[in-house]
Structure formats: structure tokens, C-alpha cells
PDB file of C-alpha atoms in Angstrom:
ATOM      1  CA  MET B   1     122.998  81.483 110.645  1.00  0.00           C
ATOM      2  CA  GLY B   2     125.640  83.725 112.083  1.00  0.00           C
ATOM      3  CA  GLU B   3     126.077  84.522 115.719  1.00  0.00           C
ATOM      4  CA  LEU B   4     124.212  87.394 117.349  1.00  0.00           C
ATOM      5  CA  ILE B   5     126.908  89.916 118.250  1.00  0.00           C
ATOM      6  CA  ALA B   6     126.412  92.356 121.118  1.00  0.00           C
ATOM      7  CA  TYR B   7     128.424  95.589 121.178  1.00  0.00           C
ATOM      8  CA  LYS B   8     129.721  97.155 124.360  1.00  0.00           C
ATOM      9  CA  ASP B   9     128.705 100.729 123.609  1.00  0.00           C
ATOM     10  CA  GLU B  10     125.120 101.874 124.004  1.00  0.00           C
ATOM     11  CA  ALA B  11     123.500 103.791 121.212  1.00  0.00           C
ATOM     12  CA  PRO B  12     121.559 107.001 121.719  1.00  0.00           C
ATOM     13  CA  TYR B  13     118.153 106.593 123.404  1.00  0.00           C
ATOM     14  CA  ASP B  14     119.759 104.064 125.818  1.00  0.00           C
ATOM     15  CA  ARG B  15     119.534 101.262 123.284  1.00  0.00           C
ATOM     16  CA  ARG B  16     121.769  98.172 123.197  1.00  0.00           C
ATOM     17  CA  VAL B  17     123.314  97.371 119.824  1.00  0.00           C
ATOM     18  CA  PHE B  18     123.486  93.975 118.136  1.00  0.00           C
ATOM     19  CA  SER B  19     124.261  92.613 114.683  1.00  0.00           C
ATOM     20  CA  LEU B  20     123.471  89.386 112.921  1.00  0.00           C
ATOM     21  CA  SER B  21     124.530  87.962 109.573  1.00  0.00           C
ATOM     22  CA  ILE B  22     122.183  85.487 107.891  1.00  0.00           C
ATOM     23  CA  PRO B  23     122.400  83.658 104.550  1.00  0.00           C
ATOM     24  CA  ASN B  24     118.774  84.443 103.614  1.00  0.00           C
ATOM     25  CA  LEU B  25     115.640  85.930 105.134  1.00  0.00           C
ATOM     26  CA  ALA B  26     114.164  82.516 105.955  1.00  0.00           C
ATOM     27  CA  SER B  27     117.126  81.737 108.215  1.00  0.00           C
ATOM     28  CA  PHE B  28     116.299  84.517 110.681  1.00  0.00           C
ATOM     29  CA  PRO B  29     115.544  82.835 114.026  1.00  0.00           C
ATOM     30  CA  PRO B  30     111.813  82.313 114.630  1.00  0.00           C
ATOM     31  CA  THR B  31     112.364  83.662 118.134  1.00  0.00           C
ATOM     32  CA  LEU B  32     115.291  85.952 118.798  1.00  0.00           C
ATOM     33  CA  VAL B  33     115.850  86.713 122.464  1.00  0.00           C
ATOM     34  CA  LEU B  34     116.716  90.385 122.885  1.00  0.00           C
ATOM     35  CA  PRO B  35     116.847  92.480 126.079  1.00  0.00           C
ATOM     36  CA  SER B  36     113.711  94.444 125.161  1.00  0.00           C
ATOM     37  CA  PRO B  37     110.382  93.533 123.560  1.00  0.00           C
ATOM     38  CA  ASN B  38     110.792  96.027 120.710  1.00  0.00           C
ATOM     39  CA  PHE B  39     113.706  96.899 118.461  1.00  0.00           C
ATOM     40  CA  VAL B  40     114.937  99.032 115.583  1.00  0.00           C
ATOM     41  CA  LEU B  41     115.992  96.911 112.611  1.00  0.00           C
ATOM     42  CA  LEU B  42     118.500  97.869 109.939  1.00  0.00           C
ATOM     43  CA  LEU B  43     118.082  95.333 107.153  1.00  0.00           C
ATOM     44  CA  ALA B  44     121.051  95.353 104.744  1.00  0.00           C
ATOM     45  CA  CYS B  45     119.834  93.211 101.905  1.00  0.00           C
ATOM     46  CA  ASP B  46     120.008  92.900  98.122  1.00  0.00           C
ATOM     47  CA  ALA B  47     116.311  92.255  97.526  1.00  0.00           C
ATOM     48  CA  ARG B  48     116.347  92.278  93.723  1.00  0.00           C
ATOM     49  CA  LEU B  49     116.091  88.485  93.438  1.00  0.00           C
ATOM     50  CA  ILE B  50     114.066  87.824  96.582  1.00  0.00           C
ATOM     51  CA  GLU B  51     110.436  86.868  96.063  1.00  0.00           C
ATOM     52  CA  THR B  52     107.855  89.281  97.419  1.00  0.00           C
ATOM     53  CA  SER B  53     106.307  86.450  99.453  1.00  0.00           C
ATOM     54  CA  ALA B  54     109.651  85.789 101.210  1.00  0.00           C
ATOM     55  CA  ILE B  55     109.962  89.455 102.171  1.00  0.00           C
ATOM     56  CA  ALA B  56     106.332  89.514 103.343  1.00  0.00           C
ATOM     57  CA  THR B  57     106.874  86.419 105.486  1.00  0.00           C
ATOM     58  CA  PHE B  58     109.979  88.020 106.983  1.00  0.00           C
ATOM     59  CA  ALA B  59     108.103  91.286 107.619  1.00  0.00           C
ATOM     60  CA  SER B  60     105.294  89.428 109.378  1.00  0.00           C
ATOM     61  CA  SER B  61     107.819  87.589 111.535  1.00  0.00           C
ATOM     62  CA  MET B  62     109.538  90.858 112.436  1.00  0.00           C
ATOM     63  CA  ILE B  63     106.207  92.403 113.446  1.00  0.00           C
ATOM     64  CA  ASP B  64     105.505  89.331 115.604  1.00  0.00           C
ATOM     65  CA  GLN B  65     108.957  89.642 117.184  1.00  0.00           C
ATOM     66  CA  GLY B  66     108.530  93.332 118.003  1.00  0.00           C
ATOM     67  CA  VAL B  67     110.072  95.451 115.271  1.00  0.00           C
ATOM     68  CA  ALA B  68     109.290  99.090 115.998  1.00  0.00           C
ATOM     69  CA  TYR B  69     111.273 100.736 113.206  1.00  0.00           C
ATOM     70  CA  LEU B  70     112.731  99.393 109.953  1.00  0.00           C
ATOM     71  CA  CYS B  71     115.650 100.989 108.122  1.00  0.00           C
ATOM     72  CA  ALA B  72     115.924  99.193 104.767  1.00  0.00           C
ATOM     73  CA  TRP B  73     119.219  99.473 102.891  1.00  0.00           C
ATOM     74  CA  GLY B  74     120.623  97.856  99.749  1.00  0.00           C
ATOM     75  CA  PRO B  75     119.473  97.251  96.191  1.00  0.00           C
ATOM     76  CA  ASP B  76     115.663  97.291  95.949  1.00  0.00           C
ATOM     77  CA  CYS B  77     115.295  98.526  99.523  1.00  0.00           C
ATOM     78  CA  GLU B  78     112.322 100.670  98.510  1.00  0.00           C
ATOM     79  CA  ARG B  79     110.395  97.469  97.724  1.00  0.00           C
ATOM     80  CA  VAL B  80     111.364  95.975 101.095  1.00  0.00           C
ATOM     81  CA  HIS B  81     110.080  99.132 102.783  1.00  0.00           C
ATOM     82  CA  ASP B  82     106.805  99.030 100.825  1.00  0.00           C
ATOM     83  CA  ILE B  83     106.232  95.338 101.575  1.00  0.00           C
ATOM     84  CA  PHE B  84     106.753  95.927 105.316  1.00  0.00           C
ATOM     85  CA  ASP B  85     104.159  98.713 105.165  1.00  0.00           C
ATOM     86  CA  GLU B  86     101.728  96.503 103.211  1.00  0.00           C
ATOM     87  CA  VAL B  87     102.079  93.619 105.644  1.00  0.00           C
ATOM     88  CA  HIS B  88     101.497  95.929 108.596  1.00  0.00           C
ATOM     89  CA  VAL B  89      98.346  97.475 107.133  1.00  0.00           C
ATOM     90  CA  THR B  90      96.998  94.151 105.831  1.00  0.00           C
ATOM     91  CA  ARG B  91      97.365  92.580 109.263  1.00  0.00           C
ATOM     92  CA  GLU B  92      95.479  95.455 110.855  1.00  0.00           C
ATOM     93  CA  VAL B  93      92.620  95.088 108.358  1.00  0.00           C
ATOM     94  CA  ASP B  94      92.500  91.270 108.360  1.00  0.00           C
ATOM     95  CA  GLU B  95      92.804  90.892 112.124  1.00  0.00           C
ATOM     96  CA  LYS B  96      90.711  93.974 112.930  1.00  0.00           C
ATOM     97  CA  TRP B  97      93.441  94.953 115.342  1.00  0.00           C
ATOM     98  CA  GLU B  98      95.322  98.226 115.473  1.00  0.00           C
ATOM     99  CA  TYR B  99      99.018  97.525 115.884  1.00  0.00           C
ATOM    100  CA  PRO B 100     101.336 100.265 117.044  1.00  0.00           C
ATOM    101  CA  HIS B 101     102.707 101.975 113.962  1.00  0.00           C
ATOM    102  CA  VAL B 102     105.909 100.395 112.666  1.00  0.00           C
ATOM    103  CA  MET B 103     107.979 103.220 111.250  1.00  0.00           C
ATOM    104  CA  THR B 104     109.822 102.400 108.016  1.00  0.00           C
ATOM    105  CA  THR B 105     112.497 104.188 106.014  1.00  0.00           C
ATOM    106  CA  TRP B 106     114.552 103.234 102.987  1.00  0.00           C
ATOM    107  CA  HIS B 107     118.077 104.403 102.295  1.00  0.00           C
ATOM    108  CA  LYS B 108     118.613 103.819  98.580  1.00  0.00           C
ATOM    109  CA  ASP B 109     120.944 106.733  97.948  1.00  0.00           C
ATOM    110  CA  GLU B 110     122.915 106.466 101.174  1.00  0.00           C
ATOM    111  CA  SER B 111     126.040 104.569 102.147  1.00  0.00           C
ATOM    112  CA  LEU B 112     125.860 101.690 104.581  1.00  0.00           C
ATOM    113  CA  ASP B 113     127.554 103.980 107.119  1.00  0.00           C
ATOM    114  CA  GLU B 114     124.771 106.536 106.708  1.00  0.00           C
ATOM    115  CA  ALA B 115     122.103 103.853 107.133  1.00  0.00           C
ATOM    116  CA  LEU B 116     123.845 102.593 110.294  1.00  0.00           C
ATOM    117  CA  TRP B 117     124.042 106.159 111.589  1.00  0.00           C
ATOM    118  CA  CYS B 118     120.324 106.598 110.907  1.00  0.00           C
ATOM    119  CA  MET B 119     119.508 103.415 112.832  1.00  0.00           C
ATOM    120  CA  LEU B 120     121.567 104.618 115.781  1.00  0.00           C
ATOM    121  CA  ASN B 121     120.665 108.312 115.826  1.00  0.00           C
ATOM    122  CA  SER B 122     117.486 109.040 113.896  1.00  0.00           C
ATOM    123  CA  ALA B 123     115.316 105.927 114.119  1.00  0.00           C
ATOM    124  CA  TYR B 124     112.883 106.834 116.859  1.00  0.00           C
ATOM    125  CA  PRO B 125     109.802 104.614 117.015  1.00  0.00           C
ATOM    126  CA  ASP B 126     106.160 105.513 117.462  1.00  0.00           C
ATOM    127  CA  GLU B 127     105.654 106.900 120.957  1.00  0.00           C
ATOM    128  CA  VAL B 128     103.595 103.829 121.942  1.00  0.00           C
ATOM    129  CA  LEU B 129     106.716 101.671 121.424  1.00  0.00           C
ATOM    130  CA  ALA B 130     109.434 104.144 122.426  1.00  0.00           C
ATOM    131  CA  GLU B 131     109.719 103.090 126.072  1.00  0.00           C
ATOM    132  CA  THR B 132     110.004  99.386 125.249  1.00  0.00           C
ATOM    133  CA  CYS B 133     112.336  99.809 122.273  1.00  0.00           C
ATOM    134  CA  ARG B 134     115.802  99.385 123.764  1.00  0.00           C
ATOM    135  CA  VAL B 135     117.628  97.539 120.976  1.00  0.00           C
ATOM    136  CA  ASP B 136     119.186  98.449 117.628  1.00  0.00           C
ATOM    137  CA  LEU B 137     119.675  95.339 115.485  1.00  0.00           C
ATOM    138  CA  ALA B 138     121.653  95.458 112.226  1.00  0.00           C
ATOM    139  CA  VAL B 139     121.054  92.408 110.030  1.00  0.00           C
ATOM    140  CA  SER B 140     123.042  91.686 106.882  1.00  0.00           C
ATOM    141  CA  VAL B 141     121.655  89.148 104.437  1.00  0.00           C
ATOM    142  CA  ALA B 142     123.877  86.975 102.222  1.00  0.00           C
ATOM    143  CA  ASN B 143     126.785  89.403 102.113  1.00  0.00           C
ATOM    144  CA  ASP B 144     129.908  88.749 104.166  1.00  0.00           C
ATOM    145  CA  GLN B 145     131.452  92.105 103.189  1.00  0.00           C
ATOM    146  CA  TRP B 146     128.449  94.007 104.536  1.00  0.00           C
ATOM    147  CA  ALA B 147     128.463  91.881 107.692  1.00  0.00           C
ATOM    148  CA  ALA B 148     132.151  92.623 108.302  1.00  0.00           C
ATOM    149  CA  HIS B 149     131.601  96.330 107.611  1.00  0.00           C
ATOM    150  CA  ILE B 150     128.689  96.476 110.053  1.00  0.00           C
ATOM    151  CA  GLN B 151     130.697  94.694 112.748  1.00  0.00           C
ATOM    152  CA  ARG B 152     133.686  96.987 112.266  1.00  0.00           C
ATOM    153  CA  ARG B 153     131.618 100.174 112.346  1.00  0.00           C
ATOM    154  CA  LEU B 154     129.449  99.153 115.315  1.00  0.00           C
ATOM    155  CA  SER B 155     132.589  98.242 117.245  1.00  0.00           C
ATOM    156  CA  ASN B 156     133.542 101.925 117.148  1.00  0.00           C
ATOM    157  CA  MET B 157     130.328 103.961 117.037  1.00  0.00           C
ATOM    158  CA  SER B 158     132.009 107.221 117.978  1.00  0.00           C
ATOM    159  CA  GLN B 159     134.240 106.935 114.884  1.00  0.00           C
ATOM    160  CA  LEU B 160     131.206 106.061 112.745  1.00  0.00           C
ATOM    161  CA  ASN B 161     129.444 109.144 114.078  1.00  0.00           C
ATOM    162  CA  GLU B 162     132.458 111.364 113.417  1.00  0.00           C
ATOM    163  CA  ASP B 163     132.950 109.998 109.889  1.00  0.00           C
ATOM    164  CA  VAL B 164     129.313 110.352 108.841  1.00  0.00           C
ATOM    165  CA  LEU B 165     128.944 113.853 110.264  1.00  0.00           C
ATOM    166  CA  SER B 166     132.194 115.060 108.699  1.00  0.00           C
ATOM    167  CA  GLU B 167     131.125 113.595 105.348  1.00  0.00           C
ATOM    168  CA  GLU B 168     127.812 115.455 105.527  1.00  0.00           C
ATOM    169  CA  ALA B 169     129.582 118.716 106.404  1.00  0.00           C
ATOM    170  CA  SER B 170     131.803 118.593 103.334  1.00  0.00           C
TER     171      SER B 170
END
């Protein structure tokens, strides 16, 4: 597993920003210590060859660890999004417990920069979790190029913001 990287700049909504590169979903730490109980997760992952059960196990772990909002990006990200939603609803039904709503979005037709921008600027969790959601966490799975891109862009969020907004304006 890669090292958890903390970035010096705060994101909007007074959130701290971190990134992590992992070789596969199963290698995500069973307990990740973050400075708030809830977090926004950008998952950059090529899910085409990942078993549904592996994604469901990961989703359940993320719910246990406090995910408040998922931004799924990469090939087959719609399926990742749907599995997160299924796991959330199934847990509510099976456990007869109403969890705060975990917001989920997928970014199939967007660049990685646009997905990062969404995590930083648009991903606002359910109001029940908003006050305790003070972290944005970008996780890249099995792709060193994506990990390097994420690290470079999160190291200069003002440039990321400028680039994405100027691209949308043109």
C-alpha cells in the first residue's frame, strides 16, 4: 500500500485533502486514521475486471469507516456507484438501521481533473454528515499514472481549479 499523503491547502468547506495509492481494493487499510469521522472519497479505479463481491466488500468497509460521499471515476465507474448504493440500502434493510445517506456520483464522461474538481468543490454530503465531514480523500487503484496525476493536481489546487473552469468555459 502506498503512503497516505496530506496536502497543505484546504479544500472548500474547510476540508483537509489526502490521497492514497493502493494496488487493489482489498489493500485499503481496515482502519484509516483521518482527522474527521466522515470523508468524501474519490475512487479512481478501472473496475472492469474487479469482481462485484470485491467492490461490495470495499463499499461496506468504506461505510464502516465513514464515507459520506463517493465520486467514482474510471472505466466501469457506473457499476462501482451502483454497488455502493446497493450495499448501503441492503445494510439498512438487513440491519433494520437507517444510516445517513451516502451520496454517490459517477464521472464516466469526465476527465480525472474534472472528477477531482467535483470532489473538492461539488461533493457536499447529506446534511446529517456535513458537520463531521472534514476530509477529501482521493484513492487511485492499481494505476501509478493516475496516482502521480492526482498528487500533482492536489499539490496545486488553485491551478486545478483554474484549468477545469477555463476548460468548461471554452
